[in-house]
Structures are given as C-alpha cells and as structure tokens.
Amino acid sequence: MWRLIFPLIVSAALLFINCNSPTGLKPVAGIEGNLYFQGTWPDSIQGAALVALDDLPTDLTQAASHLVNYSTPAPNGTDSTEYFLQLKPGTYFLIAMGLTMDPAVFAANLDSIIASGRLPVVLLDNDLIDIRAIYIIEDDQVEKIDDRTINF
Amino acid sequence: MNCLKRSLFVIFLLSWLLQTTLIAQEFGAISGQVVDAATSNPLPGVNILLQNTFLGATTDPEGYFHIQNLKPGHYTMSVSMIGYHRETVADIPVAAAMDWKVLVALRQDVISSPQVIVTSSRKTQDILESPVSISVIGARQIAQRAATELVDILPSEPGISTVNGQLNIRGASGYTLGTGSRSLVLLDGIPMLGSAAGNVTWEIVPTSEIEQVEIVKAGGSALYGSSAMGGVLNIITRSGTYRPETRVRLKSGVYSQPGYDQWQWRDQQGLFYTAELSHSRSMGPHNGWFRIQRQHDDGYNELNWYDALNLTGKIKFNFGTRHSASLFANFLADNGGLSSQWRSAAHPFEAPAGLEHDRIDGTKFNINGMYSYIHSPKVVFKARGALYRVHWQDHGSNTDHSTEQKLYSDYQVSATWTDRLNTIAGLTLQRAGIDANIFGNHAGLTSAVYFLAQQQLSRRTIMTLGSRWEQYSVDGKFLARMITPQFALNFRPTRGLAFRSSVGWGFRVPTIAEMFTRTQLSIFKVEPNPDLGAETSISYEVGSTLILTPTGWVDAFKLDGALFKNFYKNLIEPTPDNSGIIHFMNITNAQIRGAEIGISTSLMNQLFNVTSSYTYLDPVALNSDGSIKDTLAYRYRHQWVSTVGSSWQEISGYVEYRYSSRIEKTQLFAEDPKTGQDPRVPIRVWSAGIGYSVKQWDVLLRAENLLQYYYVEVERNLGTERNFTLTLNYKF
C-alpha cells in the first residue's frame, strides 16, 4: 500500500493549491418575479421589458445613463413573462418599459442606443407606487417581488 | 473424344501442379509465435506487418502466424498489439522454399498510448514516422475514465479542448452551436459528420468498443477534404476476439445536489446508468462482435435528461490472404431534454419557464463497409462505403424536424514502388440529401481525388507530398472547387526521437444548416444566406516526439511538443446584423498561433504514473490588412490537464486536474460584469478514480468534478455537476 502514498501526497498538495485559488461561480444577487399583460397590446409597442435603474430621472427617455440591466424583452402579444435581473448589491428602481423598436434590433444595437442617451421606450407602469418603489439588493440575495401587471 | 478430354484435363492438372510447386519453390515464408514477455503466454490477435509491403498476418489463438509467398530477400517485420510495446524484427532473410521461424516476446506497455497509427498518412506506420502531430488514445485510457461518451475524455490530450461538447483541435472550431465542425471526425476511416449541420453525433460512437482514437492535429485537407482544415479525429473500433467472449458492463452513478441551497431544484439526487451486453467471437477465419446498450441519465440540470437504446455490431471477413472486408452497423434511438440556456443566473440548474417539457427525439442509423484486396505485395486496393441516416423531431415550444441521409464511397490504391517510395491515390464521392422544415429540401454532392507520396530521402528522413482536388455543389449549383496541397518532412536522428515539420492547405464548405437555416433563437431570427462561400486555411507546424526505452527506474517516457500557426480566410460565423437578424457569413480572417507540450511517464515500476499536457493559444481575428481586430470567441488561451496515478497489485488509482483559462470573448449574449458576477470564470476541475481488477472482474469508482467547481463553457449553460460513478465489468 505504501506505493500509493507518493501520488497521494502529490495529489493532496495539488488539492491544497487549488483550494486556495479563486472559486467558481457562486449564487448571484438580483430581482426576480413575473410580469403580466392585460388588454390589447398597442401596435406601437413591439416588446416589453423590466428595466433596473440606479436613479429615477424626471424624463424617463433620459434613463439610458441610469440603466443597469434589463430583462429579456417579451414580444408584442405576450400574456406573461418571468424575469430575473442580475444586479450588484445596491439600491434600484424597477420600471416596466415598452420598446418602440424590435426587441432584437434593440438588443443588437444596445451599445449605440445607450451612447445616444435616449432609450426608444415608453413607460408602461401606470402606478406611481410601482415606479417609485426602491429595491435594496444585498450580497447573494435574490429579491422576489410581487407579480406586476401591465394594463394596456 | 472423351479420352482426349480426360488426357487434356490430366495434362492441364499436372501442368498446374508443377507450376504451383515451382512457384512455391520460388518463394519463402516467415512463421512463428508471439508471446507475452512477462508470462510467456501466447498472444492471439497480434498484428504482423512486413514493412514496405502490404503483406501481413494476425496470430491465431495459440499466438502462431504464417506469412507465405514471399519473394527471397530481407524483410523487416512489425509486431504490434494494443496494450503492448510495438516490436520490430529487422533483416529477416527469406530464401526460396525456406520457412524462417521467429519468436517474438512483447512487453506490456505501461503508458498505454499506442504507437502504431493509420490516420496521418492513410497507412499503417510508427507514430514517430508521422509527418504531422498526432495524439493517440488507447482503449485502456478510455476504460480508466469510464466515459459513456468519447468527447468527455478528449481534453486530456495536448491541443484538444471541447466547448459545450464541440470538438476543438488547436482552437479551430470555437463554438458554433455544434454546426460546421472544423475538425473532421471519422469512424473506422469514414466521415461521420452530419450532412445537414456538419456536426458530430457523439452518442453513436461505441465508446467501450474502441481500439484506439487517433487525433491528427495539424490542419489540412490534403487527404480528407472539407472540414479537416482544423484536424482529423479517427475512431478505430476493435475487431472480434478469437475466443468467444461475453462482456457485461454496468455503470451507475449519482449527481450531487448543488453546493448552494439557492440552486437546489429537485428533492432527490439525479441518477444515471448505462447497461451493456456484448459478445465477441471468431467464426472460422472471420470474427465479429455485437453490443446492445441501454442508457438513462436524469441529467444534472432540468433539461439535460437523456434516454437511449443503441445496437452496434461489426464483422470482419478474411477471405484468404488477399481479400478481407469489414462491416460496421449502428442504430441509435434516443430521446432527451432540449436545453439551450438556463432559467436565469439565479436558477442555473433549471429550464426557462414554459420550456420545462421541451424535448427532442430521433433515430440514427449508420452502416460502414470496407473491402481490401492485396493485388500484390506492393499494391493494395481498398474500397469504403457508408450510409448514414439521421432523423430528429423537436417536441415543445417549436416543432422543428429534419431527416438527412448521406451516401459515401471512397476507392483507394496504395502502392510501394521501391523500399523508399510509396504512394496512395484515391477517389471520393459523397451525396447528401436533407428534408427539414428549418433548412428546406436540399441535396449536396462532393467529388474528390487525392494523392499522397512518401519518399524516404535518407535512412532518417521521410518527405511527404500530397494534394487533393475537391468539388462541391448544392442543389445542382456549383459552390466551391479547391486544391489543397500538403508538404511535410520527418527526421528521425535516433530510434526514439523524431522531428517533424509541415505545411498544409485546408478548406471547409458551408453546411446546409449554415446556408439555409430559417428559425427563431430566443429573440433573434436566423435567416438563410445561400451565397455563403467556403472558408480556407494554411497551417504550419514544427514538432518533436521523444520516446525513451525503459531503463533503470524509468518504465516508460514520452515527450511531445509542437509549435503551430494557422491562418484562416473567410471564416464562417453566425453574425447578428443591425436588425438583430442572424446570418451565417464569411465574416473574418483569423490567425491561431500556439504551442503544446505533453509528457507521459511511468517511474519506479509504476509507483508513479504521470501524464500532463499544456496548450497555449493566441486566437485573433484579423482585419483585411493583417492587423489584429479582436480575440476569437470561445477559445481557451491556456489549457492544462494532468493525471497522477499509481498501481499496486490489482489496485490502481489516479487523480486528474483540468484547467482552462477564462474564455475572453463570447458571441451569443453580452455577459456584462457591471451587473454582477462575470460568469466567464476559469475552469478548474478535479476528478479521481480508483480501480480494482481480479480475474474476470473490473471495478472502477470515479468521482468527477470532486470539489463541485461551477463554471460555464458557453453562456448560460452550467458545466457538469459533481458526480460519482461505479462501473462493473465482467468478462466470461
């Protein structure tokens, strides 16, 4: 059995080195929930997404500079969608926005859109309580928020 | 009249007998026995080949062989068998009407990396004579890892990596959702890439019946054509055994629950099992095997479950000393979850909402045949043919389906002109037909001729020169015509040391999927691009292999290294345009430079067995003026794999470590670290195994991803969770 000792020592040393090196992926922080749509989608809105902002500007079309993350856009006609927004610990506002351009075009040109400073969006939330609600994210915490309904 | 006929017949018969006797008297023979050097037990199934001829034999159940009809002269005999060191018996004097007796004792190979290859020059040769870099994985190495799928063990070889199951030889392919592989995969020398997407269906590879896997790492299409621009992987299945042998293999395992409470998604741990029954035997001069395999896997994530039934068989026919043939057939019926991405970074083991029940089922049928005719000791003909049929159907959020069929044939003549010059020439024809809702109905036709010459310039130097002409058309419309030459030099200053250098041109024609796919991928539309052209490459490499003979406390030692530089032109990549619509386009030129080194050694009577390999890649996209534009997506800059093991009587054990540096660029989703954790972490995976062999039993316990390290290889797809596997093998 002594023959196994040498490689075991080497393996233990390598394990020790590995255990002191950076770890892999860990649970992330963010916000998750469900977004429901009631009524008929207007033709002018091609998709909808939930947007996380680090501050609330007076003019929401100027929200680009405060955009931190957004959910995968739901296409026009969707009844409901589940979302998760990965966020660093901090304080955020969460707003439902309607995209006035094709969601795929929006995603493909996001860098240019943010650089332009104007988001091609309209506000979908019609409840000020929702808009002004502040969400505080802590380390490794996923905040589950109540279902949100958009009425067209 | 009858009397005259009888007389003529008797005269003819006497003449024939006299001629046969005279011919027999003009020729000599070599015969003998091959035994195990340690036990002196006879070894059946050993391959005997006379160098610079196509003559050979295989030892019978008692280890005997007999090669006759040899012209007088001096012959060099190569004796090889899996698990044993190759031996060469030089300068055997064969005289007319003489039978030269030889006794060969083979030593067991403790490194277990085979030394006889067939892929890099389409002929049997010593690994040290290969004109290009080649890695070989033996049956013992495959068994040690208890892998169900071959692709899982490939990254242990220098220069080889996989990205979400997609094979990368020196970073050629990156990740393209499995379509358009830039590495050609062969099964017993016959291409097995799908005709629609040009992808590899690893599930049809009979992993437990593999004799060896050869990976030609230098890019170039001179011998194998399109898709070989990034290298060639040839899976060689075993032949049947001489004595009837039945094997039962049961593999069962369990996935650990996720290491973080937040990620738990099911109450019970996921299980997986594979049950195999195979039988192998000889039938007169012929031999064969048959295998039935049932597989079930709960998967480590919600859409990773898989069920399959696989029937595989191979028959090798030996019709005398000149004619032989083989037939391989495989049928797979499978059904599995359809996973494209996780639900969210908060729930990485779960399927996106609404897609939990998405699945895909299908059937794959593959039949390969090969016929070989030794016309003379210096000339051999080979004909290969294959039929490959694939059907799949999505069930769930979309109902995509496809049926594809491929007919392949190859005719090859090999000739030895002198002791220093041999050539190979051949013709390949292939027809593919596809009927699919996302590709449409299409037919592709490939025709090619190839030629390769190997000239021994001196006793130590071999020059290889080859080229291939290939033409490809789709739906009757000409698409591409290519000439791809190759030039290589091999210099062998001593018996165990070889240097090699090569340059090879390569190409890949776009697949039907890349030209005609029309589907929806998440929020993106994929639209056809029928004007897609072929991508091309030039590959340069220099390398060296050192194999030391056992001495003192060194049981075995092999060192292999290479430097390489590959240029790619008009690489095909899936590219979103400003409208968010994805087309496959000839978008970029690229360059991949790199180095690789691998070492295998066994010390102190196998007290210490080490294999280790390191690969460095510098993968960049180039502007048209040759300046660097960007890093190529889905390539690891550094990759290191090491295995440390030991054997003690019937017990063996090993620990394996795999490191791949962080992928610097992805393509499908922009994973923005501003929003939290960057999922592109380096891969650091530990695995370990312990085995026990006694009589007909082999037991192996393996733990994979021992420390539960979490990583992604492509966006939003978590790497394998820790799992424990118990494998039982019983032979009778």
PDB file of N, CA and C in Angstrom, chain B residues 392-444:
ATOM      1  N   TRP B 392     -34.567  13.605 -36.656  1.00  0.00           N
ATOM      2  CA  TRP B 392     -34.883  14.149 -35.337  1.00  0.00           C
ATOM      3  C   TRP B 392     -36.119  15.041 -35.409  1.00  0.00           C
ATOM      4  N   GLN B 393     -36.752  15.141 -34.278  1.00  0.00           N
ATOM      5  CA  GLN B 393     -38.004  15.910 -34.190  1.00  0.00           C
ATOM      6  C   GLN B 393     -38.045  16.627 -32.839  1.00  0.00           C
ATOM      7  N   ASP B 394     -38.234  17.931 -32.865  1.00  0.00           N
ATOM      8  CA  ASP B 394     -38.423  18.694 -31.630  1.00  0.00           C
ATOM      9  C   ASP B 394     -39.865  18.545 -31.167  1.00  0.00           C
ATOM     10  N   HIS B 395     -40.041  18.475 -29.850  1.00  0.00           N
ATOM     11  CA  HIS B 395     -41.389  18.485 -29.276  1.00  0.00           C
ATOM     12  C   HIS B 395     -41.396  19.557 -28.211  1.00  0.00           C
ATOM     13  N   GLY B 396     -42.279  20.496 -28.307  1.00  0.00           N
ATOM     14  CA  GLY B 396     -42.332  21.510 -27.268  1.00  0.00           C
ATOM     15  C   GLY B 396     -42.615  22.860 -27.857  1.00  0.00           C
ATOM     16  N   SER B 397     -41.810  23.851 -27.481  1.00  0.00           N
ATOM     17  CA  SER B 397     -42.102  25.220 -27.895  1.00  0.00           C
ATOM     18  C   SER B 397     -41.958  25.404 -29.402  1.00  0.00           C
ATOM     19  N   ASN B 398     -41.161  24.577 -30.063  1.00  0.00           N
ATOM     20  CA  ASN B 398     -41.210  24.564 -31.521  1.00  0.00           C
ATOM     21  C   ASN B 398     -41.250  23.117 -31.999  1.00  0.00           C
ATOM     22  N   THR B 399     -41.551  22.930 -33.255  1.00  0.00           N
ATOM     23  CA  THR B 399     -41.716  21.565 -33.774  1.00  0.00           C
ATOM     24  C   THR B 399     -40.787  21.349 -34.966  1.00  0.00           C
ATOM     25  N   ASP B 400     -39.574  21.851 -34.848  1.00  0.00           N
ATOM     26  CA  ASP B 400     -38.592  21.649 -35.915  1.00  0.00           C
ATOM     27  C   ASP B 400     -38.327  20.157 -36.108  1.00  0.00           C
ATOM     28  N   HIS B 401     -38.026  19.785 -37.339  1.00  0.00           N
ATOM     29  CA  HIS B 401     -37.697  18.387 -37.611  1.00  0.00           C
ATOM     30  C   HIS B 401     -36.771  18.313 -38.813  1.00  0.00           C
ATOM     31  N   SER B 402     -36.065  17.213 -38.916  1.00  0.00           N
ATOM     32  CA  SER B 402     -35.140  17.048 -40.025  1.00  0.00           C
ATOM     33  C   SER B 402     -34.904  15.562 -40.296  1.00  0.00           C
ATOM     34  N   THR B 403     -34.801  15.235 -41.571  1.00  0.00           N
ATOM     35  CA  THR B 403     -34.376  13.893 -41.976  1.00  0.00           C
ATOM     36  C   THR B 403     -33.253  14.076 -42.984  1.00  0.00           C
ATOM     37  N   GLU B 404     -32.133  13.473 -42.697  1.00  0.00           N
ATOM     38  CA  GLU B 404     -30.990  13.630 -43.601  1.00  0.00           C
ATOM     39  C   GLU B 404     -30.361  12.278 -43.881  1.00  0.00           C
ATOM     40  N   GLN B 405     -29.807  12.164 -45.056  1.00  0.00           N
ATOM     41  CA  GLN B 405     -29.218  10.900 -45.470  1.00  0.00           C
ATOM     42  C   GLN B 405     -27.937  11.179 -46.243  1.00  0.00           C
ATOM     43  N   LYS B 406     -26.936  10.376 -45.994  1.00  0.00           N
ATOM     44  CA  LYS B 406     -25.647  10.594 -46.665  1.00  0.00           C
ATOM     45  C   LYS B 406     -25.138   9.265 -47.200  1.00  0.00           C
ATOM     46  N   LEU B 407     -24.723   9.278 -48.458  1.00  0.00           N
ATOM     47  CA  LEU B 407     -24.082   8.108 -49.060  1.00  0.00           C
ATOM     48  C   LEU B 407     -22.643   8.475 -49.351  1.00  0.00           C
ATOM     49  N   TYR B 408     -21.733   7.622 -48.930  1.00  0.00           N
ATOM     50  CA  TYR B 408     -20.308   7.938 -49.060  1.00  0.00           C
ATOM     51  C   TYR B 408     -19.589   6.751 -49.684  1.00  0.00           C
ATOM     52  N   SER B 409     -18.679   7.028 -50.604  1.00  0.00           N
ATOM     53  CA  SER B 409     -17.836   5.954 -51.130  1.00  0.00           C
ATOM     54  C   SER B 409     -16.433   6.482 -51.382  1.00  0.00           C
ATOM     55  N   ASP B 410     -15.462   5.611 -51.186  1.00  0.00           N
ATOM     56  CA  ASP B 410     -14.061   6.001 -51.360  1.00  0.00           C
ATOM     57  C   ASP B 410     -13.296   4.803 -51.935  1.00  0.00           C
ATOM     58  N   TYR B 411     -12.522   5.058 -52.946  1.00  0.00           N
ATOM     59  CA  TYR B 411     -11.743   3.993 -53.602  1.00  0.00           C
ATOM     60  C   TYR B 411     -10.282   4.408 -53.557  1.00  0.00           C
ATOM     61  N   GLN B 412      -9.456   3.541 -53.002  1.00  0.00           N
ATOM     62  CA  GLN B 412      -8.070   3.934 -52.748  1.00  0.00           C
ATOM     63  C   GLN B 412      -7.122   2.836 -53.224  1.00  0.00           C
ATOM     64  N   VAL B 413      -6.036   3.242 -53.854  1.00  0.00           N
ATOM     65  CA  VAL B 413      -4.995   2.280 -54.203  1.00  0.00           C
ATOM     66  C   VAL B 413      -3.686   2.745 -53.571  1.00  0.00           C
ATOM     67  N   SER B 414      -3.038   1.817 -52.873  1.00  0.00           N
ATOM     68  CA  SER B 414      -1.760   2.110 -52.232  1.00  0.00           C
ATOM     69  C   SER B 414      -0.694   1.270 -52.918  1.00  0.00           C
ATOM     70  N   ALA B 415       0.431   1.882 -53.210  1.00  0.00           N
ATOM     71  CA  ALA B 415       1.487   1.156 -53.913  1.00  0.00           C
ATOM     72  C   ALA B 415       2.844   1.451 -53.294  1.00  0.00           C
ATOM     73  N   THR B 416       3.652   0.409 -53.176  1.00  0.00           N
ATOM     74  CA  THR B 416       5.035   0.577 -52.750  1.00  0.00           C
ATOM     75  C   THR B 416       5.906   0.394 -53.991  1.00  0.00           C
ATOM     76  N   TRP B 417       6.522   1.464 -54.429  1.00  0.00           N
ATOM     77  CA  TRP B 417       7.276   1.433 -55.682  1.00  0.00           C
ATOM     78  C   TRP B 417       8.678   0.899 -55.457  1.00  0.00           C
ATOM     79  N   THR B 418       9.308   1.401 -54.409  1.00  0.00           N
ATOM     80  CA  THR B 418      10.636   0.922 -54.029  1.00  0.00           C
ATOM     81  C   THR B 418      10.644   0.861 -52.502  1.00  0.00           C
ATOM     82  N   ASP B 419      11.778   0.441 -51.949  1.00  0.00           N
ATOM     83  CA  ASP B 419      11.880   0.427 -50.487  1.00  0.00           C
ATOM     84  C   ASP B 419      11.759   1.841 -49.917  1.00  0.00           C
ATOM     85  N   ARG B 420      11.918   2.850 -50.781  1.00  0.00           N
ATOM     86  CA  ARG B 420      11.934   4.233 -50.300  1.00  0.00           C
ATOM     87  C   ARG B 420      10.731   5.048 -50.722  1.00  0.00           C
ATOM     88  N   LEU B 421       9.940   4.549 -51.614  1.00  0.00           N
ATOM     89  CA  LEU B 421       8.828   5.355 -52.135  1.00  0.00           C
ATOM     90  C   LEU B 421       7.521   4.570 -52.084  1.00  0.00           C
ATOM     91  N   ASN B 422       6.522   5.170 -51.469  1.00  0.00           N
ATOM     92  CA  ASN B 422       5.182   4.596 -51.557  1.00  0.00           C
ATOM     93  C   ASN B 422       4.167   5.704 -51.804  1.00  0.00           C
ATOM     94  N   THR B 423       3.082   5.332 -52.433  1.00  0.00           N
ATOM     95  CA  THR B 423       2.067   6.327 -52.803  1.00  0.00           C
ATOM     96  C   THR B 423       0.674   5.831 -52.455  1.00  0.00           C
ATOM     97  N   ILE B 424      -0.205   6.788 -52.298  1.00  0.00           N
ATOM     98  CA  ILE B 424      -1.623   6.498 -52.083  1.00  0.00           C
ATOM     99  C   ILE B 424      -2.411   7.422 -53.003  1.00  0.00           C
ATOM    100  N   ALA B 425      -3.376   6.871 -53.713  1.00  0.00           N
ATOM    101  CA  ALA B 425      -4.231   7.702 -54.557  1.00  0.00           C
ATOM    102  C   ALA B 425      -5.667   7.229 -54.383  1.00  0.00           C
ATOM    103  N   GLY B 426      -6.592   8.138 -54.513  1.00  0.00           N
ATOM    104  CA  GLY B 426      -7.973   7.722 -54.288  1.00  0.00           C
ATOM    105  C   GLY B 426      -8.993   8.669 -54.873  1.00  0.00           C
ATOM    106  N   LEU B 427     -10.218   8.186 -54.854  1.00  0.00           N
ATOM    107  CA  LEU B 427     -11.367   8.924 -55.375  1.00  0.00           C
ATOM    108  C   LEU B 427     -12.480   8.844 -54.333  1.00  0.00           C
ATOM    109  N   THR B 428     -13.088   9.983 -54.026  1.00  0.00           N
ATOM    110  CA  THR B 428     -14.180  10.018 -53.050  1.00  0.00           C
ATOM    111  C   THR B 428     -15.426  10.624 -53.682  1.00  0.00           C
ATOM    112  N   LEU B 429     -16.556   9.994 -53.449  1.00  0.00           N
ATOM    113  CA  LEU B 429     -17.841  10.533 -53.903  1.00  0.00           C
ATOM    114  C   LEU B 429     -18.808  10.530 -52.727  1.00  0.00           C
ATOM    115  N   GLN B 430     -19.543  11.602 -52.594  1.00  0.00           N
ATOM    116  CA  GLN B 430     -20.486  11.675 -51.475  1.00  0.00           C
ATOM    117  C   GLN B 430     -21.741  12.424 -51.912  1.00  0.00           C
ATOM    118  N   ARG B 431     -22.885  11.892 -51.524  1.00  0.00           N
ATOM    119  CA  ARG B 431     -24.140  12.571 -51.824  1.00  0.00           C
ATOM    120  C   ARG B 431     -24.943  12.692 -50.545  1.00  0.00           C
ATOM    121  N   ALA B 432     -25.426  13.892 -50.264  1.00  0.00           N
ATOM    122  CA  ALA B 432     -26.204  14.128 -49.046  1.00  0.00           C
ATOM    123  C   ALA B 432     -27.558  14.703 -49.431  1.00  0.00           C
ATOM    124  N   GLY B 433     -28.593  14.236 -48.770  1.00  0.00           N
ATOM    125  CA  GLY B 433     -29.941  14.760 -49.010  1.00  0.00           C
ATOM    126  C   GLY B 433     -30.586  15.154 -47.690  1.00  0.00           C
ATOM    127  N   ILE B 434     -31.232  16.303 -47.672  1.00  0.00           N
ATOM    128  CA  ILE B 434     -31.822  16.807 -46.429  1.00  0.00           C
ATOM    129  C   ILE B 434     -33.262  17.218 -46.698  1.00  0.00           C
ATOM    130  N   ASP B 435     -34.135  16.845 -45.762  1.00  0.00           N
ATOM    131  CA  ASP B 435     -35.526  17.279 -45.819  1.00  0.00           C
ATOM    132  C   ASP B 435     -35.870  17.779 -44.418  1.00  0.00           C
ATOM    133  N   ALA B 436     -35.939  19.098 -44.246  1.00  0.00           N
ATOM    134  CA  ALA B 436     -36.153  19.651 -42.909  1.00  0.00           C
ATOM    135  C   ALA B 436     -36.946  20.932 -43.007  1.00  0.00           C
ATOM    136  N   ASN B 437     -37.764  21.191 -41.974  1.00  0.00           N
ATOM    137  CA  ASN B 437     -38.573  22.418 -42.036  1.00  0.00           C
ATOM    138  C   ASN B 437     -37.708  23.662 -41.838  1.00  0.00           C
ATOM    139  N   ILE B 438     -36.588  23.542 -41.111  1.00  0.00           N
ATOM    140  CA  ILE B 438     -35.793  24.753 -40.882  1.00  0.00           C
ATOM    141  C   ILE B 438     -34.690  24.945 -41.930  1.00  0.00           C
ATOM    142  N   PHE B 439     -34.380  23.910 -42.703  1.00  0.00           N
ATOM    143  CA  PHE B 439     -33.368  24.059 -43.762  1.00  0.00           C
ATOM    144  C   PHE B 439     -33.996  24.022 -45.154  1.00  0.00           C
ATOM    145  N   GLY B 440     -35.166  23.356 -45.279  1.00  0.00           N
ATOM    146  CA  GLY B 440     -35.749  23.110 -46.591  1.00  0.00           C
ATOM    147  C   GLY B 440     -35.255  21.778 -47.129  1.00  0.00           C
ATOM    148  N   ASN B 441     -35.560  21.523 -48.396  1.00  0.00           N
ATOM    149  CA  ASN B 441     -35.101  20.284 -49.050  1.00  0.00           C
ATOM    150  C   ASN B 441     -33.896  20.611 -49.917  1.00  0.00           C
ATOM    151  N   HIS B 442     -32.793  19.943 -49.668  1.00  0.00           N
ATOM    152  CA  HIS B 442     -31.566  20.244 -50.418  1.00  0.00           C
ATOM    153  C   HIS B 442     -30.757  18.977 -50.631  1.00  0.00           C
ATOM    154  N   ALA B 443     -29.905  19.039 -51.645  1.00  0.00           N
ATOM    155  CA  ALA B 443     -29.003  17.918 -51.921  1.00  0.00           C
ATOM    156  C   ALA B 443     -27.609  18.466 -52.176  1.00  0.00           C
ATOM    157  N   GLY B 444     -26.612  17.846 -51.588  1.00  0.00           N
ATOM    158  CA  GLY B 444     -25.217  18.247 -51.797  1.00  0.00           C
ATOM    159  C   GLY B 444     -24.449  17.109 -52.435  1.00  0.00           C
TER     160      GLY B 444
END
